[in-house]
Amino acid sequence: MGLSSPTEAEASATEAQSQTGASQTGLRRSMEARHLVMIAMGGVIGSGLFVSSGYTISTAGPLGAVIAFLIGAVVVYLVMACLGELAVAFPVSGAFHIYAARTIGPATGFATAWLYWLCWAVALGSEFTAAGLLMQRWFPGVDVWIWCFVFATVLFTLNAISSRVFGESEFWFALIKVAAVVGLIILGGAALAGFHPLAAGEYPSFGENFSTPDGLFPNGFTGVFVTCLAVFYAFSGSELIGVAAGETANPGANIPKAMRTTVIRLMIFFVGAIVVIAATIPYEQVSVDESPFVTVFSMLGIPYAADIMNFVIITALLSAGNCGLFSCARMLFSLADEGHAPKAFRKLTKRGIPMVALCVSTLGGLASLISSVVAPATVYLVLVSVAGFATVGVWMSIVASHFIYRRTFIKNGGDLSTLPYRAPLFPLVPILAFALCLVSLIGIAFDPNQVAALLFGVPFVGACYAIFYFKYGRRRSLKKTVDA
């Protein structure tokens, strides 16, 4: 499937942007820029920042962790710049695989969609299980699976009512997490500057923990290299703006606005939080066993800090699950709309919700939690790395799609001034983003805790291409031969 001519593409984009009611697919355009920002923020601020940041600091060291998160912030900016242009040009729901299908090829679009769907479906079980385990702090007599079922029911209901209800719920879910991150930066920064009236004993000054007994990089610069994938996982979810593009009112104006706002806030929140955490907690004392946020707030001497952060982290997990369920359902709907999944996934309710796709995605999340319950705690890093592999794979697909789209647009005589939004510094931005993502995948081959992502991810992608070829590709080739 190729790109339309410049005139057709411009007309199609203009028509899509002018729609304020139902989209061409039947999904409702009811979300505004503020919903998009909070959906992206809600999808990003989750266990990657609250939990796995401890692994990044312990592996890369304090300064190395800050550098790794700065690299992550740069990559997110590059990817979001490419995504912004594509999302405005093709404002459709579950958009990633459509970008790839229209620019790279249908097989790549197929693989991208199923990779992203599987990532979120498996992650749902982990989010539900983690939230259930945290609830045992207050309700030790209630089994974890009961809380998993309760949380799954709540999120399913929020997603089943309407996209606007989902957007509103995610707005408030994300607001709590944002408040926690801002609180950590302000209170932790003040404490590092010497203002910590409630802290018991001595409190480290800013920069004190950056100079470790083993130097600025205790595990060498390799430690920074191998943690990049975990950092990219922490930033995963920012691309959800592209998934929600098909349900956004006035995408030409709202999508670029949401992109810029999201990138700026993520850079401030993530880098600011990791600086405070790395400067406060000695790197050899952090791990994934306890959230660094809980440790920092406890060191500040804030009453009930552990309970407060326990609540915030549960909210973070549910928020990420909320975004993940939304993304899973839209991906299945989009696949079915392209003829690459059962037609039942295209069925919409009167409110424009792909209910069958939503139900299957929920069941996928509930099924995956079985393995996360019986697996040992060390599986967490494996799950993070697998999810990170899927995220980076999707990011590479996005930037490659943008590179090909822009080159084809220019080759066909398109006028760049007619594009409602265009990524800057082309072709440097997509090339640099692709290269950095590729380097992060190479890096995990040197980390025994994360190499499982390659052992699982590469065969999965290969299987997707093989399935597409044998189920769809051969049929198309045969049709072309017959027509000829």
Tab-separated table of C-alpha atoms in Angstrom:
chain	number	residue	atom	x	y	z
A	1	MET	CA	0.000	0.000	0.000
A	2	GLY	CA	1.567	3.285	-1.087
A	3	LEU	CA	1.096	6.916	-0.189
A	4	SER	CA	-1.544	9.042	-1.841
A	5	SER	CA	-0.502	11.825	-4.146
A	6	PRO	CA	0.227	15.146	-2.396
A	7	THR	CA	-3.072	16.653	-3.495
A	8	GLU	CA	-5.078	13.667	-2.277
A	9	ALA	CA	-3.154	13.511	1.008
A	10	GLU	CA	-3.682	17.210	1.692
A	11	ALA	CA	-7.401	16.947	0.919
A	12	SER	CA	-7.733	13.873	3.115
A	13	ALA	CA	-5.955	15.570	6.024
A	14	THR	CA	-8.067	18.707	5.663
A	15	GLU	CA	-11.264	16.684	5.628
A	16	ALA	CA	-10.218	14.687	8.682
A	17	GLN	CA	-9.237	17.801	10.604
A	18	SER	CA	-12.535	19.508	9.869
A	19	GLN	CA	-14.566	16.718	11.368
A	20	THR	CA	-15.809	17.472	14.858
A	21	GLY	CA	-18.390	14.739	15.127
A	22	ALA	CA	-17.904	11.054	14.481
A	23	SER	CA	-14.770	10.034	12.644
A	24	GLN	CA	-14.854	8.085	9.412
A	25	THR	CA	-14.332	4.865	11.363
A	26	GLY	CA	-17.249	5.512	13.702
A	27	LEU	CA	-15.144	6.336	16.767
A	28	ARG	CA	-16.154	9.610	18.413
A	29	ARG	CA	-13.922	12.706	18.216
A	30	SER	CA	-14.585	13.845	21.774
A	31	MET	CA	-11.154	14.374	23.362
A	32	GLU	CA	-9.448	17.747	23.684
A	33	ALA	CA	-5.752	18.670	23.987
A	34	ARG	CA	-5.839	18.488	27.812
A	35	HIS	CA	-7.134	14.911	27.602
A	36	LEU	CA	-4.346	13.959	25.180
A	37	VAL	CA	-1.684	15.467	27.441
A	38	MET	CA	-2.927	13.634	30.508
A	39	ILE	CA	-3.394	10.366	28.595
A	40	ALA	CA	0.239	10.569	27.501
A	41	MET	CA	1.405	11.638	30.968
A	42	GLY	CA	-0.714	8.914	32.558
A	43	GLY	CA	0.685	6.276	30.238
A	44	VAL	CA	4.270	7.378	30.886
A	45	ILE	CA	4.335	8.024	34.635
A	46	GLY	CA	4.046	4.504	35.997
A	47	SER	CA	6.177	1.697	37.350
A	48	GLY	CA	9.012	2.686	34.998
A	49	LEU	CA	9.599	5.859	37.046
A	50	PHE	CA	8.248	4.793	40.431
A	51	VAL	CA	9.941	1.364	40.592
A	52	SER	CA	12.446	0.498	37.843
A	53	SER	CA	14.264	3.820	38.247
A	54	GLY	CA	15.878	2.125	41.250
A	55	TYR	CA	17.410	-0.468	38.912
A	56	THR	CA	18.723	2.301	36.639
A	57	ILE	CA	20.455	4.124	39.504
A	58	SER	CA	21.956	0.956	41.006
A	59	THR	CA	23.302	-0.162	37.617
A	60	ALA	CA	24.390	3.111	36.009
A	61	GLY	CA	25.253	5.014	39.202
A	62	PRO	CA	23.791	8.411	40.193
A	63	LEU	CA	25.347	10.480	37.406
A	64	GLY	CA	24.919	7.653	34.902
A	65	ALA	CA	21.201	7.434	35.700
A	66	VAL	CA	20.767	11.158	35.098
A	67	ILE	CA	22.597	10.853	31.763
A	68	ALA	CA	20.472	7.831	30.793
A	69	PHE	CA	17.252	9.743	31.519
A	70	LEU	CA	18.531	12.766	29.584
A	71	ILE	CA	19.144	10.474	26.622
A	72	GLY	CA	15.636	9.078	27.083
A	73	ALA	CA	14.152	12.584	27.105
A	74	VAL	CA	15.985	13.462	23.881
A	75	VAL	CA	14.770	10.284	22.166
A	76	VAL	CA	11.188	10.967	23.277
A	77	TYR	CA	11.390	14.460	21.796
A	78	LEU	CA	12.684	13.083	18.494
A	79	VAL	CA	10.028	10.363	18.320
A	80	MET	CA	7.207	12.727	19.299
A	81	ALA	CA	8.282	15.227	16.630
A	82	CYS	CA	7.981	12.499	13.990
A	83	LEU	CA	4.740	11.206	15.508
A	84	GLY	CA	3.212	14.679	15.487
A	85	GLU	CA	3.548	15.039	11.726
A	86	LEU	CA	2.174	11.554	11.075
A	87	ALA	CA	-0.720	11.870	13.540
A	88	VAL	CA	-1.922	15.092	11.906
A	89	ALA	CA	-1.533	13.642	8.408
A	90	PHE	CA	-3.331	10.396	9.349
A	91	PRO	CA	-5.603	11.122	12.383
A	92	VAL	CA	-6.913	7.575	12.809
A	93	SER	CA	-7.374	5.429	15.916
A	94	GLY	CA	-4.676	2.856	16.669
A	95	ALA	CA	-2.502	4.723	14.238
A	96	PHE	CA	1.001	3.210	14.580
A	97	HIS	CA	0.525	0.233	12.333
A	98	ILE	CA	-1.350	2.309	9.769
A	99	TYR	CA	1.599	4.702	9.497
A	100	ALA	CA	3.912	1.743	8.910
A	101	ALA	CA	1.515	-0.020	6.520
A	102	ARG	CA	1.106	3.078	4.336
A	103	THR	CA	4.793	3.956	4.203
A	104	ILE	CA	7.006	0.909	4.887
A	105	GLY	CA	4.656	-1.945	3.962
A	106	PRO	CA	1.628	-3.863	5.259
A	107	ALA	CA	3.732	-6.618	6.845
A	108	THR	CA	5.594	-4.073	9.009
A	109	GLY	CA	2.285	-2.474	9.962
A	110	PHE	CA	0.934	-5.895	10.963
A	111	ALA	CA	4.002	-6.698	13.093
A	112	THR	CA	3.983	-3.247	14.730
A	113	ALA	CA	0.343	-3.509	15.760
A	114	TRP	CA	0.572	-6.974	17.279
A	115	LEU	CA	3.843	-6.150	19.043
A	116	TYR	CA	2.280	-3.094	20.655
A	117	TRP	CA	-0.933	-4.919	21.547
A	118	LEU	CA	0.950	-7.797	23.185
A	119	CYS	CA	3.128	-5.367	25.138
A	120	TRP	CA	0.133	-3.664	26.763
A	121	ALA	CA	-1.910	-6.852	27.190
A	122	VAL	CA	0.882	-8.548	29.131
A	123	ALA	CA	1.630	-5.354	31.045
A	124	LEU	CA	-2.009	-5.169	32.169
A	125	GLY	CA	-1.591	-8.341	34.213
A	126	SER	CA	1.542	-6.947	35.845
A	127	GLU	CA	-0.177	-3.646	36.685
A	128	PHE	CA	-3.199	-5.420	38.235
A	129	THR	CA	-1.012	-7.832	40.196
A	130	ALA	CA	1.301	-5.118	41.520
A	131	ALA	CA	-1.663	-2.981	42.605
A	132	GLY	CA	-3.230	-6.001	44.340
A	133	LEU	CA	-0.011	-6.751	46.223
A	134	LEU	CA	0.251	-3.126	47.385
A	135	MET	CA	-3.350	-3.251	48.652
A	136	GLN	CA	-2.302	-5.997	51.072
A	137	ARG	CA	-0.532	-3.342	53.103
A	138	TRP	CA	-3.969	-2.205	54.262
A	139	PHE	CA	-6.019	-5.376	53.670
A	140	PRO	CA	-3.688	-8.315	54.390
A	141	GLY	CA	-6.603	-10.756	54.641
A	142	VAL	CA	-7.871	-10.127	51.099
A	143	ASP	CA	-6.375	-12.280	48.352
A	144	VAL	CA	-4.470	-10.509	45.583
A	145	TRP	CA	-6.630	-11.999	42.824
A	146	ILE	CA	-9.727	-10.328	44.302
A	147	TRP	CA	-8.127	-6.889	43.992
A	148	CYS	CA	-6.975	-7.768	40.471
A	149	PHE	CA	-10.552	-8.576	39.497
A	150	VAL	CA	-11.880	-5.395	41.149
A	151	PHE	CA	-9.337	-3.169	39.407
A	152	ALA	CA	-9.930	-4.883	36.054
A	153	THR	CA	-13.685	-4.330	36.427
A	154	VAL	CA	-13.245	-0.640	37.269
A	155	LEU	CA	-10.933	0.040	34.325
A	156	PHE	CA	-13.124	-1.953	31.941
A	157	THR	CA	-16.150	0.124	33.010
A	158	LEU	CA	-14.306	3.425	32.528
A	159	ASN	CA	-13.253	2.382	29.029
A	160	ALA	CA	-16.666	0.927	28.121
A	161	ILE	CA	-18.764	4.043	28.791
A	162	SER	CA	-17.227	6.452	26.282
A	163	SER	CA	-13.865	7.792	25.159
A	164	ARG	CA	-14.636	11.073	26.928
A	165	VAL	CA	-15.233	9.280	30.247
A	166	PHE	CA	-11.929	7.486	29.702
A	167	GLY	CA	-10.266	10.824	28.985
A	168	GLU	CA	-11.743	12.465	32.085
A	169	SER	CA	-10.842	9.538	34.374
A	170	GLU	CA	-7.307	9.453	33.026
A	171	PHE	CA	-7.035	13.226	33.486
A	172	TRP	CA	-7.616	12.844	37.246
A	173	PHE	CA	-5.609	9.616	37.562
A	174	ALA	CA	-2.626	11.322	35.937
A	175	LEU	CA	-3.088	14.492	37.989
A	176	ILE	CA	-2.404	12.550	41.212
A	177	LYS	CA	0.811	11.112	39.784
A	178	VAL	CA	1.959	14.465	38.480
A	179	ALA	CA	1.363	15.973	41.932
A	180	ALA	CA	3.508	13.243	43.503
A	181	VAL	CA	6.375	13.858	41.081
A	182	VAL	CA	6.190	17.636	41.553
A	183	GLY	CA	6.104	17.137	45.327
A	184	LEU	CA	9.213	14.938	45.167
A	185	ILE	CA	11.103	17.508	43.081
A	186	ILE	CA	10.143	20.497	45.266
A	187	LEU	CA	10.445	18.878	48.721
A	188	GLY	CA	13.439	16.713	47.797
A	189	GLY	CA	15.191	19.643	46.121
A	190	ALA	CA	14.593	21.842	49.169
A	191	ALA	CA	15.976	19.123	51.454
A	192	LEU	CA	19.121	18.774	49.321
A	193	ALA	CA	19.537	22.559	49.619
A	194	GLY	CA	19.466	22.241	53.421
A	195	PHE	CA	15.777	22.671	54.319
A	196	HIS	CA	14.623	19.415	55.917
A	197	PRO	CA	13.101	20.218	59.349
A	198	LEU	CA	11.393	16.821	59.779
A	199	ALA	CA	14.278	14.596	58.669
A	200	ALA	CA	15.904	12.467	61.353
A	201	GLY	CA	19.714	12.559	61.452
A	202	GLU	CA	21.983	13.889	58.735
A	203	TYR	CA	20.639	14.542	55.246
A	204	PRO	CA	22.875	14.461	52.159
A	205	SER	CA	23.699	17.714	50.418
A	206	PHE	CA	23.309	18.118	46.677
A	207	GLY	CA	26.093	16.343	44.798
A	208	GLU	CA	27.334	14.379	47.790
A	209	ASN	CA	26.106	10.997	46.514
A	210	PHE	CA	27.223	11.568	42.934
A	211	SER	CA	30.832	10.913	43.871
A	212	THR	CA	30.744	7.219	44.803
A	213	PRO	CA	33.612	5.136	46.226
A	214	ASP	CA	33.874	3.556	42.767
A	215	GLY	CA	33.952	6.863	40.873
A	216	LEU	CA	31.323	8.810	38.931
A	217	PHE	CA	30.397	5.677	36.947
A	218	PRO	CA	30.681	2.729	39.395
A	219	ASN	CA	29.970	0.145	36.680
A	220	GLY	CA	31.684	2.081	33.914
A	221	PHE	CA	29.878	3.798	31.072
A	222	THR	CA	28.593	0.356	30.093
A	223	GLY	CA	26.175	0.689	33.010
A	224	VAL	CA	24.609	3.703	31.289
A	225	PHE	CA	24.556	1.860	27.978
A	226	VAL	CA	22.672	-1.222	29.232
A	227	THR	CA	20.072	0.767	31.203
A	228	CYS	CA	18.883	2.799	28.224
A	229	LEU	CA	16.175	0.254	27.379
A	230	ALA	CA	14.795	0.385	30.935
A	231	VAL	CA	14.792	4.190	30.680
A	232	PHE	CA	12.997	4.048	27.330
A	233	TYR	CA	10.437	1.766	29.002
A	234	ALA	CA	9.997	4.446	31.678
A	235	PHE	CA	9.155	6.919	28.897
A	236	SER	CA	6.849	4.483	27.079
A	237	GLY	CA	3.266	5.672	26.816
A	238	SER	CA	4.086	9.070	25.349
A	239	GLU	CA	3.132	7.620	21.967
A	240	LEU	CA	-0.467	7.083	23.176
A	241	ILE	CA	-1.298	10.488	21.674
A	242	GLY	CA	-1.011	8.763	18.303
A	243	VAL	CA	-3.380	5.978	19.399
A	244	ALA	CA	-5.994	8.536	20.473
A	245	ALA	CA	-5.635	10.671	17.327
A	246	GLY	CA	-8.765	9.175	15.768
A	247	GLU	CA	-10.882	10.303	18.729
A	248	THR	CA	-9.487	13.838	18.971
A	249	ALA	CA	-11.480	16.923	18.095
A	250	ASN	CA	-9.638	19.211	15.632
A	251	PRO	CA	-6.485	17.010	15.424
A	252	GLY	CA	-4.585	19.577	13.337
A	253	ALA	CA	-4.529	21.980	16.317
A	254	ASN	CA	-4.843	19.699	19.355
A	255	ILE	CA	-2.279	17.018	18.489
A	256	PRO	CA	0.754	19.355	17.982
A	257	LYS	CA	-0.225	21.311	21.097
A	258	ALA	CA	-0.451	18.105	23.147
A	259	MET	CA	2.879	16.870	21.734
A	260	ARG	CA	4.792	20.014	22.734
A	261	THR	CA	3.230	20.177	26.193
A	262	THR	CA	3.866	16.493	26.884
A	263	VAL	CA	7.538	16.547	25.856
A	264	ILE	CA	8.335	19.644	27.946
A	265	ARG	CA	6.604	18.267	31.042
A	266	LEU	CA	8.190	14.838	30.712
A	267	MET	CA	11.660	16.312	30.444
A	268	ILE	CA	11.115	18.430	33.567
A	269	PHE	CA	9.380	15.737	35.623
A	270	PHE	CA	11.529	12.729	34.765
A	271	VAL	CA	14.938	14.349	34.741
A	272	GLY	CA	14.069	16.451	37.797
A	273	ALA	CA	12.820	13.418	39.738
A	274	ILE	CA	15.825	11.251	38.864
A	275	VAL	CA	18.246	14.039	39.883
A	276	VAL	CA	16.569	14.339	43.304
A	277	ILE	CA	16.449	10.562	43.842
A	278	ALA	CA	20.055	9.990	42.709
A	279	ALA	CA	21.304	12.849	44.897
A	280	THR	CA	19.359	11.636	47.948
A	281	ILE	CA	19.745	7.842	48.059
A	282	PRO	CA	23.199	6.162	47.890
A	283	TYR	CA	23.239	4.139	44.669
A	284	GLU	CA	24.077	0.868	46.434
A	285	GLN	CA	20.889	1.173	48.537
A	286	VAL	CA	18.344	1.430	45.709
A	287	SER	CA	16.668	-1.508	43.959
A	288	VAL	CA	13.304	-2.588	42.577
A	289	ASP	CA	12.277	-4.025	45.967
A	290	GLU	CA	11.108	-0.609	47.196
A	291	SER	CA	10.074	2.466	45.267
A	292	PRO	CA	12.754	5.206	45.458
A	293	PHE	CA	9.846	7.630	45.953
A	294	VAL	CA	8.892	5.881	49.196
A	295	THR	CA	12.527	5.989	50.356
A	296	VAL	CA	12.910	9.727	49.644
A	297	PHE	CA	9.653	10.709	51.343
A	298	SER	CA	10.542	8.530	54.350
A	299	MET	CA	13.956	10.227	54.613
A	300	LEU	CA	12.213	13.602	54.574
A	301	GLY	CA	10.383	12.560	57.738
A	302	ILE	CA	6.925	13.233	56.289
A	303	PRO	CA	4.235	11.575	58.463
A	304	TYR	CA	2.583	8.544	56.838
A	305	ALA	CA	4.952	8.903	53.853
A	306	ALA	CA	4.891	5.171	53.083
A	307	ASP	CA	1.077	5.044	53.060
A	308	ILE	CA	0.817	8.198	50.950
A	309	MET	CA	3.234	6.877	48.350
A	310	ASN	CA	1.615	3.435	48.447
A	311	PHE	CA	-1.648	5.084	47.417
A	312	VAL	CA	0.060	7.159	44.727
A	313	ILE	CA	1.843	4.135	43.235
A	314	ILE	CA	-1.407	2.139	43.158
A	315	THR	CA	-2.995	5.075	41.338
A	316	ALA	CA	-0.029	5.133	38.959
A	317	LEU	CA	-0.401	1.452	38.173
A	318	LEU	CA	-4.139	1.776	37.562
A	319	SER	CA	-3.587	4.843	35.415
A	320	ALA	CA	-1.053	2.971	33.281
A	321	GLY	CA	-3.464	0.044	33.077
A	322	ASN	CA	-6.252	2.425	32.063
A	323	CYS	CA	-4.142	3.745	29.188
A	324	GLY	CA	-2.989	0.253	28.267
A	325	LEU	CA	-6.528	-1.112	28.027
A	326	PHE	CA	-7.534	1.855	25.842
A	327	SER	CA	-4.542	1.256	23.589
A	328	CYS	CA	-5.134	-2.513	23.312
A	329	ALA	CA	-8.766	-2.092	22.278
A	330	ARG	CA	-7.955	0.553	19.658
A	331	MET	CA	-5.156	-1.547	18.207
A	332	LEU	CA	-7.477	-4.542	17.759
A	333	PHE	CA	-10.142	-2.281	16.242
A	334	SER	CA	-7.620	-0.805	13.838
A	335	LEU	CA	-6.276	-4.239	12.863
A	336	ALA	CA	-9.801	-5.472	12.154
A	337	ASP	CA	-10.532	-2.312	10.172
A	338	GLU	CA	-7.553	-3.168	7.956
A	339	GLY	CA	-8.710	-6.789	7.585
A	340	HIS	CA	-5.849	-8.199	9.688
A	341	ALA	CA	-7.932	-9.349	12.660
A	342	PRO	CA	-11.441	-10.868	13.076
A	343	LYS	CA	-14.222	-8.565	11.871
A	344	ALA	CA	-15.923	-8.801	15.274
A	345	PHE	CA	-13.311	-6.402	16.635
A	346	ARG	CA	-14.772	-3.656	14.406
A	347	LYS	CA	-18.157	-3.720	16.132
A	348	LEU	CA	-18.927	-0.451	17.938
A	349	THR	CA	-21.488	0.424	20.580
A	350	LYS	CA	-23.852	3.364	20.132
A	351	ARG	CA	-21.284	5.435	22.040
A	352	GLY	CA	-18.552	4.501	19.553
A	353	ILE	CA	-16.692	1.997	21.787
A	354	PRO	CA	-15.094	-1.123	20.206
A	355	MET	CA	-16.645	-3.392	22.846
A	356	VAL	CA	-15.513	-6.807	21.555
A	357	ALA	CA	-11.938	-5.571	21.214
A	358	LEU	CA	-12.152	-4.109	24.717
A	359	CYS	CA	-13.422	-7.380	26.198
A	360	VAL	CA	-10.706	-9.459	24.529
A	361	SER	CA	-8.015	-7.033	25.689
A	362	THR	CA	-9.332	-7.196	29.261
A	363	LEU	CA	-9.296	-11.003	29.170
A	364	GLY	CA	-5.744	-10.888	27.839
A	365	GLY	CA	-4.688	-8.781	30.809
A	366	LEU	CA	-6.430	-11.085	33.294
A	367	ALA	CA	-4.841	-14.155	31.707
A	368	SER	CA	-1.365	-12.672	31.832
A	369	LEU	CA	-1.627	-11.900	35.550
A	370	ILE	CA	-1.704	-15.646	36.250
A	371	SER	CA	1.926	-15.958	35.205
A	372	SER	CA	2.908	-12.815	37.072
A	373	VAL	CA	1.367	-14.164	40.283
A	374	VAL	CA	3.193	-17.488	40.204
A	375	ALA	CA	6.492	-16.112	38.863
A	376	PRO	CA	9.264	-14.977	41.230
A	377	ALA	CA	9.886	-11.283	41.849
A	378	THR	CA	12.980	-11.328	39.648
A	379	VAL	CA	10.723	-11.677	36.594
A	380	TYR	CA	9.888	-7.969	36.960
A	381	LEU	CA	13.049	-6.838	35.151
A	382	VAL	CA	12.399	-9.365	32.395
A	383	LEU	CA	8.887	-7.972	31.925
A	384	VAL	CA	10.271	-4.431	31.884
A	385	SER	CA	12.823	-5.347	29.237
A	386	VAL	CA	10.261	-7.159	27.058
A	387	ALA	CA	7.913	-4.174	27.275
A	388	GLY	CA	10.867	-1.905	26.541
A	389	PHE	CA	11.757	-3.961	23.472
A	390	ALA	CA	8.197	-3.616	22.183
A	391	THR	CA	8.170	0.120	22.876
A	392	VAL	CA	11.472	0.713	21.116
A	393	GLY	CA	10.300	-1.417	18.186
A	394	VAL	CA	7.204	0.762	17.819
A	395	TRP	CA	9.288	3.947	18.112
A	396	MET	CA	11.605	2.711	15.352
A	397	SER	CA	8.555	1.996	13.199
A	398	ILE	CA	7.213	5.521	13.830
A	399	VAL	CA	10.425	7.343	12.914
A	400	ALA	CA	11.040	5.110	9.883
A	401	SER	CA	7.459	5.781	8.735
A	402	HIS	CA	7.972	9.507	9.116
A	403	PHE	CA	11.264	9.417	7.183
A	404	ILE	CA	9.660	7.569	4.247
A	405	TYR	CA	6.463	9.643	4.381
A	406	ARG	CA	8.304	12.977	4.198
A	407	ARG	CA	10.656	11.830	1.418
A	408	THR	CA	7.741	10.501	-0.630
A	409	PHE	CA	5.726	13.658	-0.030
A	410	ILE	CA	8.578	15.826	-1.354
A	411	LYS	CA	9.362	13.442	-4.215
A	412	ASN	CA	5.734	13.658	-5.373
A	413	GLY	CA	5.949	17.445	-5.487
A	414	GLY	CA	4.284	18.196	-2.156
A	415	ASP	CA	4.554	21.671	-0.676
A	416	LEU	CA	5.860	21.529	2.929
A	417	SER	CA	4.114	24.807	3.744
A	418	THR	CA	0.751	23.047	3.326
A	419	LEU	CA	1.472	20.590	6.159
A	420	PRO	CA	-0.385	21.656	9.340
A	421	TYR	CA	2.570	20.375	11.388
A	422	ARG	CA	6.029	19.225	10.288
A	423	ALA	CA	8.906	17.832	12.313
A	424	PRO	CA	12.016	20.066	12.417
A	425	LEU	CA	15.508	19.309	11.109
A	426	PHE	CA	14.509	16.611	8.626
A	427	PRO	CA	16.110	14.110	7.978
A	428	LEU	CA	18.361	14.401	11.078
A	429	VAL	CA	15.533	13.892	13.589
A	430	PRO	CA	14.217	10.505	12.345
A	431	ILE	CA	17.719	9.175	11.553
A	432	LEU	CA	19.092	10.073	14.998
A	433	ALA	CA	16.016	8.654	16.760
A	434	PHE	CA	16.272	5.362	14.848
A	435	ALA	CA	19.999	5.054	15.592
A	436	LEU	CA	19.592	5.688	19.335
A	437	CYS	CA	16.749	3.158	19.560
A	438	LEU	CA	18.843	0.564	17.740
A	439	VAL	CA	21.778	1.165	20.095
A	440	SER	CA	19.519	0.556	23.115
A	441	LEU	CA	18.482	-2.834	21.707
A	442	ILE	CA	22.123	-3.792	21.129
A	443	GLY	CA	22.957	-2.714	24.683
A	444	ILE	CA	20.619	-5.189	26.388
A	445	ALA	CA	22.526	-8.076	24.811
A	446	PHE	CA	25.248	-7.293	27.392
A	447	ASP	CA	22.889	-7.359	30.392
A	448	PRO	CA	21.864	-10.840	31.621
A	449	ASN	CA	18.854	-9.305	33.393
A	450	GLN	CA	17.438	-7.952	30.129
A	451	VAL	CA	18.748	-10.215	27.355
A	452	ALA	CA	15.482	-12.203	27.555
A	453	ALA	CA	13.829	-9.305	25.719
A	454	LEU	CA	15.878	-10.105	22.618
A	455	LEU	CA	15.334	-13.853	22.990
A	456	PHE	CA	11.568	-13.296	23.080
A	457	GLY	CA	11.112	-10.115	21.052
A	458	VAL	CA	13.110	-10.952	17.924
A	459	PRO	CA	11.373	-14.332	17.311
A	460	PHE	CA	7.980	-12.728	18.009
A	461	VAL	CA	8.539	-10.045	15.382
A	462	GLY	CA	9.806	-12.687	12.960
A	463	ALA	CA	6.683	-14.770	13.603
A	464	CYS	CA	4.466	-11.755	12.877
A	465	TYR	CA	6.122	-11.258	9.495
A	466	ALA	CA	5.834	-14.988	8.732
A	467	ILE	CA	2.141	-15.099	9.689
A	468	PHE	CA	1.389	-12.059	7.578
A	469	TYR	CA	3.195	-13.528	4.574
A	470	PHE	CA	1.493	-16.924	4.730
A	471	LYS	CA	-1.984	-15.592	5.608
A	472	TYR	CA	-2.140	-12.337	3.640
A	473	GLY	CA	1.008	-11.835	1.571
A	474	ARG	CA	0.723	-14.961	-0.580
A	475	ARG	CA	-2.941	-14.221	-1.278
A	476	ARG	CA	-2.031	-10.737	-2.528
A	477	SER	CA	0.847	-12.074	-4.629
A	478	LEU	CA	-1.447	-14.688	-6.179
A	479	LYS	CA	-4.066	-12.027	-6.955
A	480	LYS	CA	-1.453	-9.849	-8.665
A	481	THR	CA	-0.298	-12.841	-10.739
A	482	VAL	CA	-3.863	-13.681	-11.788
A	483	ASP	CA	-4.592	-10.031	-12.662
A	484	ALA	CA	-1.436	-9.880	-14.709
